[in-house]
Amino acid sequence: MGEVQAAVSVVELMYERGVTPDAKHVNGIIGAWFRSGQSMQKEKAEQLGWAMIEQRLEVVKRRRGDRSRQTISKLQSRIPSHIQRVVPPATIETFSLLLLYYERRGRSEAVRALKEHLDLAEISPNSYFMNHMLYAELRRGEPRVAWQLYQAMKDSVKPDLETFACLWDCEKAHLDKLSIEPVDDFPEPRKVFRDFLAWYTGLSIRSRVSAREDFSEDLYNQIMRCMCLAKDLEGTLVTLYSLKAVFGFLPNDETLRMIPMLVARRSLGQPQMTRKRRRSRLSDVTGLKGKLADVSKVLDLVVEQRMEALNRQGVKLETCSTQRQNEEQVHVLAAFLRVVMRRYVDDQQTMTEGIETAAQEMGAVGIDLQDPLHSEYPSNLKSHQKVISLSSCQQTRTFARSRPQQITGQEAPSAQAYISSGVLGGNNNLLDLKKVVVIGSGGLSIGQAGEFDYSGSQALKALKEAKVTSVLVNPNIATIQTDLKLADVVYYQPVTPQYVTYIIERERPDGILLTFGGQTALNLGVQMEDMGIFERYGVKVLGTSIKTLKTSEDRDLFAKALQEINIPIAESIAVGTVDEALAAAKKIGYPIISRSAYALGGLGSGFASDEEELKNLSSRSLSLSPQILIEKSLKGWKELEYEVVRDADNNCIT
């Protein structure tokens, strides 16, 4: 409380100096007093808040030319004796602080008075105020009233993520109540989800970044729980793919528990839970357990068939990244839901139409609901003597995997050998590209200046000639390539994984070009590949592969790659600390050269003739790069640079 008392003293000093404090200063004191836990402080905060509201009403009256004065409410006590001065007019934060205080104490009369005076004060409510109004109705057991309040306020108040967290809590309360008695005055989960996606897609890119960061596992579980409680198989499938695509969230242990429970309850066809049936609820446990056992067998068969399909494609799931393994859970659960849905409809087409209808009703029309492995499944699955088709998705375009050929010796491969290696896949397997993202270099830096603006501009021209839609990401407006005549779409956004991910999510490109943006774009591509972004959205890295980028940028991997093809190089050791650098230099012998990995134009690299120079150089280099290469210095040697460009028809430019 020492800090709060100091703040009060500062406000007193402002009055003594003839300065009226701003509302934000007084609001801070009100909030601190409410949090203090002392009844006297809370009473002063309440009195001060209502005094500010009265002052706001006086401002409104003067604006209207009304000179009368009246007490605003019986709830408003006299102004505290220690601050009998003109207080600043109330703001929406003042109302929000009082609302939170009254709402948590169940003082409904005070809440109603506060709402009335908010209208009289001609202050527009914000999302914080609206959210607490919604939670107040939810605590009163009135989710219907909360929904009506949201509908009435959403046009004038911009909702936020907390608004929809409250609405999903209301949906859960409604579904719980629905299991006891029929209630038709709250929308089904599909409607809430549609509003949720519409709100998200209407946000700016920066706001989407914030929403994705704030989206929590608890909210994910609540949304999935509502879909499962509604026994909506199609809606649950759409929700799985939508939350993965929009927020990057994947199923967890709670999801793996809820979905089989949904199927078991749907199969049992449990009647409405009347008050009489609640007393005999335990009698249903045995039947539910038996049905869960049957459902688990079907799920196990789906998992088994998917593993076989992956194995046929040469994919060993246990060797894949954790991100890929988690994403497989989405496809497994979706395939399982399709198995169950197929039992309730006459044919495959009807099931597909049901999923599409759910996607339309939920506002998820642009979300990819297809399983890329559907064609690899066996054509049917037997469960309970019933054949259930698994091939419910339309086939998506897949990219042929490269089968690189190891080159031995100094001789370069011929064009035919290059094609047969699988890197190009042959002319018959060329990619059908409709839209491509080009990553620019961002701010001009040493090592990536005008040449990347030029090369990026030429890439955009080539895409336009090929009738491929180009999407450029480059925040540097002082470049030629950002001219709207070159690219079809230009995003002046930072070249970071977060922003590029949302651009990919919005534009849905077929491929991405990283090699026209210098070191900034190359590092971005490696980061996004490690995060699984390209695989998640089906974006093909065009040109130089990520594996090649890693090999060329990682000094140690690059040295090993050259040694594998018998190209002599200077003795070198890759290190990650100053001590390792000193030990490597001692082994190689001075003078040495320190080369930084993943750096712009060799930033942080340099020569060292002794231990002291290397200690200073390596500490500076490691502050700029996670890895440096300690290499025998070749200073004094003559350098001959020889570059060859060869195409598939064996045409060479030297």
XYZ file of C-alpha atoms in Angstrom:
654
model
C 0.000 0.000 0.000
C 3.044 2.263 0.210
C 2.987 2.837 -3.561
C -0.765 3.592 -3.509
C -0.349 6.110 -0.711
C 2.494 7.711 -2.639
C 0.223 8.012 -5.686
C -2.464 9.665 -3.530
C 0.151 12.110 -2.231
C 1.147 12.979 -5.796
C -2.491 13.730 -6.673
C -2.779 15.903 -3.544
C 0.359 17.752 -4.617
C -1.124 18.319 -8.071
C -4.176 19.955 -6.490
C -1.938 22.129 -4.293
C -0.103 23.290 -7.418
C -3.407 24.107 -9.121
C -3.259 21.160 -11.525
C -6.352 18.996 -11.951
C -5.322 15.352 -12.372
C -6.459 13.378 -15.388
C -9.104 10.684 -15.064
C -6.493 7.996 -15.679
C -4.581 9.090 -12.565
C -7.663 8.911 -10.359
C -8.812 5.653 -11.969
C -5.483 4.115 -11.031
C -6.049 5.046 -7.389
C -9.631 3.701 -7.489
C -8.420 0.382 -8.886
C -5.685 0.113 -6.258
C -8.126 0.858 -3.449
C -10.540 -1.805 -4.736
C -7.703 -4.336 -4.746
C -6.456 -3.407 -1.299
C -8.847 -5.706 0.577
C -9.581 -3.003 3.192
C -13.217 -1.999 3.552
C -12.367 1.664 4.213
C -10.276 1.898 1.056
C -13.009 0.199 -1.004
C -15.618 2.624 0.339
C -13.446 5.597 -0.627
C -12.909 4.114 -4.102
C -16.677 3.689 -4.575
C -17.402 7.251 -3.419
C -14.690 8.710 -5.628
C -15.920 6.747 -8.649
C -19.484 8.052 -8.268
C -18.155 11.576 -7.762
C -16.409 11.291 -11.135
C -19.642 10.010 -12.706
C -21.527 12.999 -11.297
C -18.897 15.301 -12.766
C -19.324 13.595 -16.141
C -23.094 14.143 -16.011
C -22.486 17.830 -15.275
C -20.318 18.042 -18.391
C -23.114 16.471 -20.457
C -25.696 18.898 -18.996
C -23.546 21.927 -19.754
C -23.108 20.667 -23.287
C -26.885 20.534 -23.611
C -27.357 23.943 -21.951
C -29.028 22.457 -18.855
C -28.013 24.354 -15.670
C -29.962 22.192 -13.215
C -28.216 19.966 -10.723
C -29.499 16.817 -9.045
C -28.158 13.835 -7.146
C -27.413 11.058 -9.593
C -28.187 8.089 -7.357
C -28.808 7.009 -3.811
C -25.717 4.864 -4.244
C -23.568 7.975 -4.558
C -22.358 9.114 -1.140
C -20.812 12.427 -0.295
C -17.437 13.257 -1.780
C -14.661 12.112 0.588
C -13.512 14.851 2.930
C -9.867 14.397 1.969
C -10.579 15.299 -1.629
C -13.373 17.875 -1.621
C -12.226 19.307 -4.903
C -13.335 19.170 -8.497
C -12.635 15.645 -9.700
C -12.097 14.813 -13.380
C -15.124 13.512 -15.307
C -15.555 9.738 -15.386
C -14.357 7.707 -18.379
C -15.315 4.220 -19.497
C -12.493 2.893 -17.294
C -14.213 4.427 -14.250
C -17.455 2.625 -15.087
C -15.556 -0.615 -15.757
C -13.830 -0.519 -12.363
C -17.132 -0.015 -10.556
C -18.829 -2.670 -12.667
C -16.158 -5.241 -11.845
C -16.427 -4.404 -8.133
C -20.248 -4.676 -8.033
C -20.461 -7.695 -10.308
C -18.099 -9.812 -8.223
C -20.143 -9.059 -5.131
C -23.478 -9.804 -6.746
C -24.794 -6.264 -6.294
C -27.253 -6.394 -9.186
C -28.985 -3.132 -8.143
C -25.698 -1.247 -8.387
C -24.928 -2.868 -11.754
C -28.287 -1.721 -13.153
C -27.718 1.802 -11.838
C -24.283 1.842 -13.431
C -25.712 0.831 -16.827
C -28.333 3.576 -16.616
C -25.782 6.241 -15.804
C -23.484 5.045 -18.598
C -26.237 5.970 -21.070
C -26.845 9.290 -19.332
C -23.129 10.065 -19.409
C -23.102 9.543 -23.202
C -20.071 7.260 -23.007
C -19.751 4.368 -25.420
C -18.959 1.089 -23.644
C -15.835 -0.828 -24.607
C -15.208 -4.571 -24.839
C -13.979 -4.696 -21.236
C -17.271 -3.271 -19.964
C -19.319 -5.508 -22.257
C -17.425 -8.641 -21.221
C -18.131 -8.043 -17.546
C -21.786 -7.475 -18.335
C -21.851 -10.832 -20.107
C -20.093 -12.591 -17.240
C -22.552 -11.010 -14.779
C -25.477 -12.600 -16.659
C -23.634 -15.908 -16.893
C -23.086 -15.963 -13.128
C -26.788 -15.323 -12.666
C -27.458 -18.465 -14.722
C -28.872 -16.492 -17.654
C -26.848 -17.402 -20.779
C -29.885 -16.403 -22.886
C -29.757 -12.849 -21.505
C -25.976 -12.752 -22.065
C -26.474 -13.673 -25.739
C -29.179 -11.030 -26.167
C -26.867 -8.452 -24.573
C -24.051 -9.453 -26.930
C -26.363 -9.154 -29.943
C -27.478 -5.702 -28.819
C -23.954 -4.381 -28.162
C -21.778 -6.038 -30.839
C -22.521 -3.413 -33.494
C -21.432 -0.526 -31.274
C -18.734 -2.330 -29.262
C -15.956 -4.250 -30.985
C -15.726 -7.698 -29.351
C -12.409 -9.211 -28.355
C -11.173 -12.718 -27.611
C -12.445 -12.515 -24.035
C -15.935 -11.776 -25.392
C -16.006 -15.071 -27.254
C -14.479 -16.925 -24.311
C -17.506 -15.756 -22.322
C -19.902 -16.746 -25.137
C -18.440 -20.251 -25.241
C -18.887 -20.469 -21.466
C -22.503 -19.417 -22.026
C -22.860 -22.081 -24.728
C -21.540 -24.710 -22.317
C -24.001 -23.580 -19.616
C -26.823 -23.659 -22.161
C -25.965 -27.208 -23.294
C -25.794 -28.382 -19.685
C -29.200 -26.860 -19.072
C -30.510 -28.360 -22.313
C -29.764 -31.854 -21.011
C -32.292 -31.272 -18.210
C -35.083 -29.347 -19.920
C -35.764 -28.200 -23.496
C -34.496 -24.684 -24.122
C -34.516 -23.100 -27.570
C -33.469 -19.531 -26.811
C -29.695 -19.835 -27.254
C -27.919 -20.412 -30.592
C -26.273 -23.735 -31.351
C -22.459 -23.976 -31.342
C -22.278 -23.599 -35.126
C -23.708 -20.075 -34.918
C -21.297 -19.019 -32.151
C -18.389 -20.475 -34.131
C -19.479 -18.567 -37.234
C -19.479 -15.286 -35.311
C -16.114 -16.228 -33.831
C -14.463 -16.811 -37.232
C -16.121 -13.718 -38.722
C -14.677 -11.619 -35.898
C -11.190 -13.072 -36.418
C -11.134 -12.636 -40.197
C -12.204 -9.002 -39.762
C -9.139 -8.180 -37.666
C -6.026 -6.484 -38.966
C -2.890 -8.588 -39.331
C -1.420 -7.089 -36.165
C -4.616 -7.842 -34.220
C -4.604 -11.406 -35.553
C -1.098 -11.857 -34.213
C -2.291 -10.714 -30.797
C -5.395 -12.946 -30.948
C -3.329 -16.009 -31.819
C -0.931 -15.294 -28.978
C -3.812 -14.901 -26.493
C -5.778 -17.938 -27.697
C -5.430 -20.496 -24.909
C -5.691 -24.242 -24.532
C -8.592 -23.730 -22.120
C -10.560 -21.890 -24.805
C -9.687 -24.601 -27.346
C -10.993 -27.277 -24.974
C -14.184 -25.313 -24.263
C -14.976 -24.953 -27.977
C -14.379 -28.650 -28.615
C -16.416 -29.518 -25.512
C -19.403 -27.544 -26.767
C -19.275 -29.226 -30.167
C -19.127 -32.647 -28.541
C -21.936 -31.890 -26.071
C -24.090 -30.824 -29.037
C -23.375 -34.272 -30.590
C -22.460 -32.505 -33.820
C -20.149 -34.866 -35.719
C -19.799 -32.655 -38.811
C -19.324 -29.524 -36.704
C -16.662 -31.230 -34.592
C -14.718 -32.221 -37.715
C -14.888 -28.687 -39.116
C -13.810 -27.280 -35.734
C -10.755 -29.569 -35.594
C -9.453 -28.347 -38.945
C -10.487 -24.716 -38.410
C -8.744 -24.252 -35.060
C -5.651 -25.897 -36.524
C -5.633 -23.620 -39.571
C -6.594 -20.369 -37.836
C -4.944 -20.582 -34.409
C -2.430 -23.387 -34.914
C -3.946 -25.468 -32.105
C -3.896 -29.255 -32.302
C -5.795 -31.938 -30.352
C -4.652 -32.634 -26.804
C -5.442 -35.367 -24.274
C -8.758 -33.724 -23.447
C -9.764 -33.751 -27.129
C -8.814 -37.424 -27.433
C -11.119 -38.120 -24.497
C -14.059 -35.975 -25.618
C -14.459 -37.159 -29.213
C -14.808 -40.891 -28.440
C -17.244 -39.911 -25.672
C -19.246 -37.896 -28.230
C -19.453 -40.908 -30.539
C -20.425 -43.250 -27.694
C -23.217 -40.936 -26.515
C -24.404 -40.389 -30.077
C -24.521 -44.160 -30.615
C -26.437 -44.717 -27.378
C -28.984 -42.068 -28.352
C -29.386 -40.997 -24.716
C -32.773 -39.376 -24.056
C -33.221 -35.975 -22.481
C -31.929 -35.913 -18.907
C -35.071 -35.133 -16.895
C -34.881 -34.597 -13.151
C -36.259 -38.088 -12.601
C -33.639 -39.608 -14.925
C -30.832 -37.771 -13.122
C -31.486 -39.952 -10.061
C -31.054 -43.105 -12.155
C -28.103 -41.781 -14.147
C -25.714 -44.382 -12.744
C -27.667 -47.142 -14.474
C -26.427 -45.814 -17.836
C -22.727 -46.070 -16.914
C -22.426 -49.744 -17.843
C -23.933 -49.199 -21.280
C -21.696 -46.189 -21.884
C -18.574 -48.116 -20.904
C -19.481 -50.923 -23.279
C -20.084 -48.489 -26.116
C -16.798 -46.702 -25.367
C -14.992 -50.037 -25.677
C -16.533 -50.553 -29.140
C -15.675 -46.994 -30.161
C -12.069 -47.481 -29.028
C -11.766 -50.541 -31.291
C -12.913 -48.524 -34.293
C -10.463 -45.719 -33.425
C -7.639 -48.263 -33.111
C -8.463 -49.598 -36.586
C -8.382 -46.078 -38.020
C -4.976 -45.441 -36.406
C -3.669 -48.763 -37.728
C -4.780 -48.037 -41.286
C -3.302 -44.550 -41.207
C 0.062 -45.884 -40.024
C -0.001 -48.392 -42.895
C -0.792 -45.589 -45.352
C 2.102 -43.514 -44.030
C 4.453 -46.481 -44.238
C 3.490 -47.060 -47.875
C 4.582 -43.478 -48.575
C 7.869 -44.106 -46.809
C 6.987 -41.910 -43.813
C 8.019 -43.174 -40.396
C 5.950 -41.178 -37.957
C 8.261 -41.878 -35.043
C 11.092 -40.130 -36.879
C 8.992 -37.078 -37.786
C 8.966 -33.825 -35.854
C 6.677 -33.399 -32.862
C 4.645 -30.871 -34.872
C 4.043 -33.412 -37.641
C 3.085 -36.130 -35.151
C 0.585 -33.805 -33.477
C -0.885 -32.792 -36.837
C -1.461 -36.461 -37.622
C -3.862 -36.567 -34.666
C -6.134 -34.108 -36.497
C -6.302 -36.368 -39.553
C -6.816 -39.491 -37.436
C -9.706 -37.959 -35.489
C -11.218 -36.560 -38.700
C -11.032 -39.972 -40.370
C -12.603 -41.527 -37.278
C -15.471 -39.017 -37.367
C -16.018 -39.758 -41.051
C -16.216 -43.457 -40.235
C -18.942 -42.744 -37.693
C -20.807 -40.308 -39.973
C -20.832 -42.883 -42.758
C -22.963 -45.134 -40.547
C -25.720 -42.533 -40.296
C -26.084 -41.652 -43.995
C -26.985 -43.574 -47.125
C -23.938 -42.855 -49.260
C -20.610 -41.085 -49.455
C -22.010 -38.064 -51.288
C -24.551 -37.370 -48.550
C -21.819 -37.415 -45.909
C -19.617 -35.052 -47.926
C -22.534 -32.673 -48.428
C -23.214 -32.730 -44.679
C -19.630 -31.695 -43.945
C -19.774 -28.933 -46.559
C -23.066 -27.671 -45.112
C -21.523 -27.556 -41.648
C -18.525 -25.620 -43.000
C -20.835 -23.077 -44.644
C -22.964 -22.645 -41.527
C -19.836 -22.204 -39.412
C -18.199 -19.692 -41.766
C -15.298 -22.070 -42.487
C -15.708 -22.244 -46.255
C -12.053 -21.387 -46.953
C -10.654 -23.932 -44.473
C -9.017 -27.032 -45.978
C -10.972 -30.020 -44.607
C -9.264 -32.618 -46.771
C -6.986 -35.445 -45.687
C -3.978 -35.736 -48.036
C -3.688 -39.466 -47.285
C -7.268 -40.489 -48.035
C -6.345 -42.253 -51.265
C -3.801 -44.378 -49.409
C -6.414 -45.930 -47.119
C -7.955 -49.307 -47.882
C -11.349 -48.797 -49.475
C -13.312 -49.985 -46.453
C -13.167 -50.682 -42.751
C -15.202 -53.348 -40.965
C -16.661 -52.552 -37.599
C -19.518 -54.433 -35.983
C -20.002 -56.447 -39.220
C -20.614 -53.203 -41.099
C -18.445 -51.821 -43.928
C -17.643 -48.163 -43.383
C -15.969 -46.218 -46.169
C -13.007 -44.035 -45.297
C -12.432 -42.385 -48.693
C -14.493 -39.284 -48.039
C -12.106 -36.588 -49.188
C -11.300 -35.348 -52.616
C -7.660 -35.839 -53.523
C -5.410 -32.831 -53.037
C -2.383 -31.978 -55.124
C 0.783 -33.462 -53.644
C 4.349 -32.576 -54.475
C 6.715 -35.333 -55.530
C 9.544 -35.846 -53.063
C 13.065 -35.240 -54.354
C 15.439 -38.177 -54.421
C 18.840 -36.474 -54.460
C 21.745 -38.391 -56.016
C 25.031 -38.340 -54.186
C 27.779 -37.032 -56.417
C 31.156 -38.684 -56.053
C 34.345 -37.229 -57.425
C 34.945 -33.858 -59.008
C 32.888 -34.351 -62.196
C 29.585 -32.443 -62.325
C 26.503 -34.514 -63.277
C 25.014 -34.222 -66.745
C 21.611 -32.622 -67.298
C 20.052 -36.046 -67.837
C 21.501 -37.315 -64.566
C 20.178 -34.213 -62.825
C 16.653 -34.836 -64.142
C 16.760 -38.553 -63.323
C 17.841 -37.753 -59.776
C 14.275 -36.621 -59.088
C 15.173 -33.081 -58.088
C 13.183 -31.682 -60.991
C 10.793 -34.614 -61.177
C 10.807 -34.503 -64.997
C 8.739 -32.284 -67.226
C 5.627 -34.343 -66.572
C 5.746 -33.577 -62.851
C 6.192 -29.815 -62.937
C 4.155 -27.993 -60.301
C 0.858 -26.389 -61.227
C 1.284 -23.025 -59.542
C -1.494 -20.441 -59.361
C -0.178 -18.153 -56.622
C 3.345 -17.624 -55.251
C 4.653 -15.558 -52.322
C 7.931 -13.686 -52.901
C 9.870 -12.673 -49.778
C 11.738 -9.392 -50.040
C 14.866 -8.403 -48.117
C 13.187 -5.852 -45.847
C 15.365 -2.954 -44.761
C 18.513 -2.510 -46.827
C 21.597 -3.724 -44.978
C 25.246 -4.323 -45.728
C 25.366 -7.596 -47.636
C 21.826 -7.387 -48.986
C 21.235 -4.129 -50.754
C 20.123 -3.159 -54.247
C 20.926 -6.491 -55.914
C 18.019 -8.162 -54.118
C 15.632 -5.413 -55.108
C 16.691 -5.994 -58.722
C 16.509 -9.807 -58.578
C 13.166 -9.709 -56.762
C 11.778 -7.343 -59.396
C 12.867 -9.727 -62.158
C 11.227 -12.635 -60.314
C 7.942 -10.733 -60.129
C 8.142 -9.949 -63.849
C 8.749 -13.620 -64.633
C 5.762 -14.675 -62.539
C 3.567 -12.146 -64.320
C 4.683 -13.461 -67.713
C 3.887 -17.007 -66.555
C 0.413 -15.799 -65.497
C 1.096 -16.746 -61.867
C -0.386 -14.466 -59.180
C 2.445 -12.918 -57.146
C 2.244 -11.841 -53.503
C 5.188 -9.729 -52.300
C 6.122 -9.330 -48.620
C 8.508 -6.411 -48.114
C 8.150 -3.506 -45.635
C 10.716 -1.375 -47.475
C 8.747 1.073 -49.609
C 11.982 2.553 -51.001
C 12.368 -0.302 -53.478
C 11.392 -0.874 -57.091
C 9.731 -4.236 -56.420
C 7.095 -2.752 -54.096
C 5.643 -0.821 -57.022
C 2.088 -2.079 -57.435
C 2.710 -2.491 -61.177
C 5.050 -5.428 -60.544
C 3.365 -7.587 -57.891
C -0.327 -8.440 -57.877
C -0.497 -8.043 -54.087
C 1.987 -6.209 -51.843
C 2.186 -6.532 -48.040
C 4.278 -3.840 -46.350
C 4.768 -6.069 -43.312
C 7.842 -7.190 -41.338
C 9.653 -10.224 -42.745
C 9.099 -12.390 -39.650
C 7.540 -15.868 -39.233
C 4.485 -14.472 -37.437
C 3.497 -11.975 -40.139
C 4.370 -14.208 -43.098
C 2.332 -17.039 -41.542
C -0.786 -14.886 -41.460
C -0.188 -13.709 -45.011
C 0.071 -17.356 -46.114
C -3.074 -18.124 -44.142
C -4.923 -15.319 -45.892
C -3.600 -15.739 -49.436
C -3.282 -19.570 -49.522
C -0.365 -19.655 -52.025
C 0.923 -22.787 -53.760
C 4.589 -21.895 -53.361
C 7.070 -19.458 -51.845
C 10.325 -17.951 -53.175
C 12.978 -17.269 -50.527
C 16.087 -16.743 -52.640
C 15.291 -13.167 -53.708
C 15.345 -11.659 -50.223
C 18.928 -12.128 -49.117
C 19.932 -13.496 -45.732
C 16.756 -12.162 -44.118
C 14.523 -14.288 -46.360
C 16.769 -17.359 -46.110
C 16.765 -17.270 -42.306
C 12.998 -16.765 -42.375
C 12.531 -19.859 -44.535
C 14.618 -22.039 -42.225
C 12.660 -20.822 -39.196
C 9.263 -21.429 -40.800
C 10.297 -24.881 -41.999
C 11.378 -25.813 -38.463
C 8.024 -24.512 -37.174
C 6.184 -26.718 -39.678
C 4.408 -23.749 -41.309
C 5.035 -24.751 -44.937
C 3.870 -28.306 -44.344
C 0.820 -27.135 -42.408
C -0.441 -24.908 -45.215
C 0.796 -27.024 -48.135
C 3.227 -24.383 -49.396
C 6.071 -25.629 -51.607
C 9.468 -23.960 -51.250
C 10.477 -23.152 -54.821
C 14.056 -23.072 -56.043
C 16.700 -23.894 -53.472
C 15.336 -26.356 -50.896
C 15.408 -25.732 -47.155
C 17.762 -28.685 -46.717
C 20.226 -27.088 -49.139
C 19.864 -23.721 -47.390
C 20.659 -25.314 -44.039
C 23.655 -27.105 -45.526
C 25.023 -23.937 -47.126
C 24.365 -21.677 -44.131
C 25.571 -24.045 -41.410
C 29.345 -23.796 -41.657
C 29.940 -27.285 -40.254
C 27.401 -28.976 -42.561
C 28.789 -27.085 -45.559
C 32.324 -28.227 -44.824
C 31.175 -31.851 -44.472
C 29.194 -31.618 -47.727
C 32.307 -30.470 -49.600
C 34.370 -33.239 -48.055
C 31.790 -35.828 -49.172
C 32.312 -34.849 -52.833
C 36.101 -34.730 -52.426
C 36.535 -30.968 -52.725
C 39.595 -29.905 -50.703
C 38.962 -27.134 -48.182
C 40.937 -25.403 -45.478
C 40.981 -27.198 -42.117
C 38.083 -25.915 -40.021
C 36.037 -26.603 -36.858
C 32.518 -25.314 -36.115
C 32.071 -23.959 -32.559
C 29.386 -22.301 -30.470
C 31.318 -20.748 -27.532
C 34.431 -18.636 -27.011
C 36.219 -21.480 -25.176
C 35.501 -23.867 -28.049
C 36.831 -21.277 -30.490
C 40.111 -20.932 -28.552
C 40.502 -24.716 -28.372
C 39.832 -25.077 -32.116
C 42.341 -22.372 -32.996
C 44.954 -24.055 -30.807
C 44.399 -27.302 -32.706
C 44.453 -25.695 -36.189
C 47.154 -23.132 -35.514
C 47.238 -19.346 -35.980
C 46.538 -17.290 -38.008
C 42.886 -18.239 -38.414
C 39.702 -16.754 -39.868
C 36.415 -16.785 -37.984
C 33.324 -17.135 -40.209
C 29.825 -16.450 -38.840
C 26.918 -18.661 -39.875
C 23.476 -17.279 -40.804
C 24.896 -13.732 -40.974
C 24.347 -10.859 -43.406
C 27.298 -10.452 -45.751
C 29.723 -12.172 -43.381
C 28.817 -9.873 -40.498
C 30.937 -10.802 -37.473
C 33.659 -12.580 -39.476
C 37.340 -11.642 -39.377
C 40.997 -12.652 -38.966
C 42.836 -13.390 -35.715
C 46.591 -13.799 -35.286
C 46.667 -14.736 -31.611
C 44.492 -15.840 -28.698
C 43.660 -12.321 -27.515
C 42.426 -11.222 -30.953
C 40.370 -14.407 -31.318
C 38.793 -13.960 -27.890
C 37.545 -10.478 -28.820
C 36.506 -11.507 -32.333
C 34.666 -14.709 -31.316
C 32.759 -13.019 -28.479
C 31.566 -10.349 -30.921
C 30.744 -12.940 -33.614
C 28.759 -15.175 -31.254
C 26.657 -12.205 -30.199
C 25.512 -11.947 -33.831
C 25.339 -15.621 -34.810
C 24.755 -18.912 -32.947
C 27.696 -20.590 -34.707
C 31.115 -19.647 -36.064
C 33.647 -21.607 -38.079
C 37.289 -21.470 -37.005
C 39.232 -21.978 -40.227
C 42.898 -21.980 -41.212
C 43.677 -18.582 -42.697
C 44.482 -18.598 -46.424
C 45.559 -14.966 -46.433
C 48.066 -14.439 -49.226
C 46.651 -17.169 -51.461
C 45.375 -16.211 -54.902
C 41.638 -16.638 -55.352
C 39.994 -17.799 -58.561
C 36.201 -17.605 -58.588
C 34.447 -19.768 -61.170
C 30.667 -19.874 -61.528
C 28.609 -22.100 -63.808
C 24.877 -22.037 -64.458
C 23.465 -25.125 -66.208
C 19.873 -25.820 -67.210
C 17.998 -29.074 -67.854
C 19.010 -29.059 -71.548
C 22.708 -28.940 -70.645
C 23.097 -25.304 -71.696
C 25.893 -23.713 -69.689
C 26.800 -20.139 -68.862
C 30.257 -19.670 -67.347
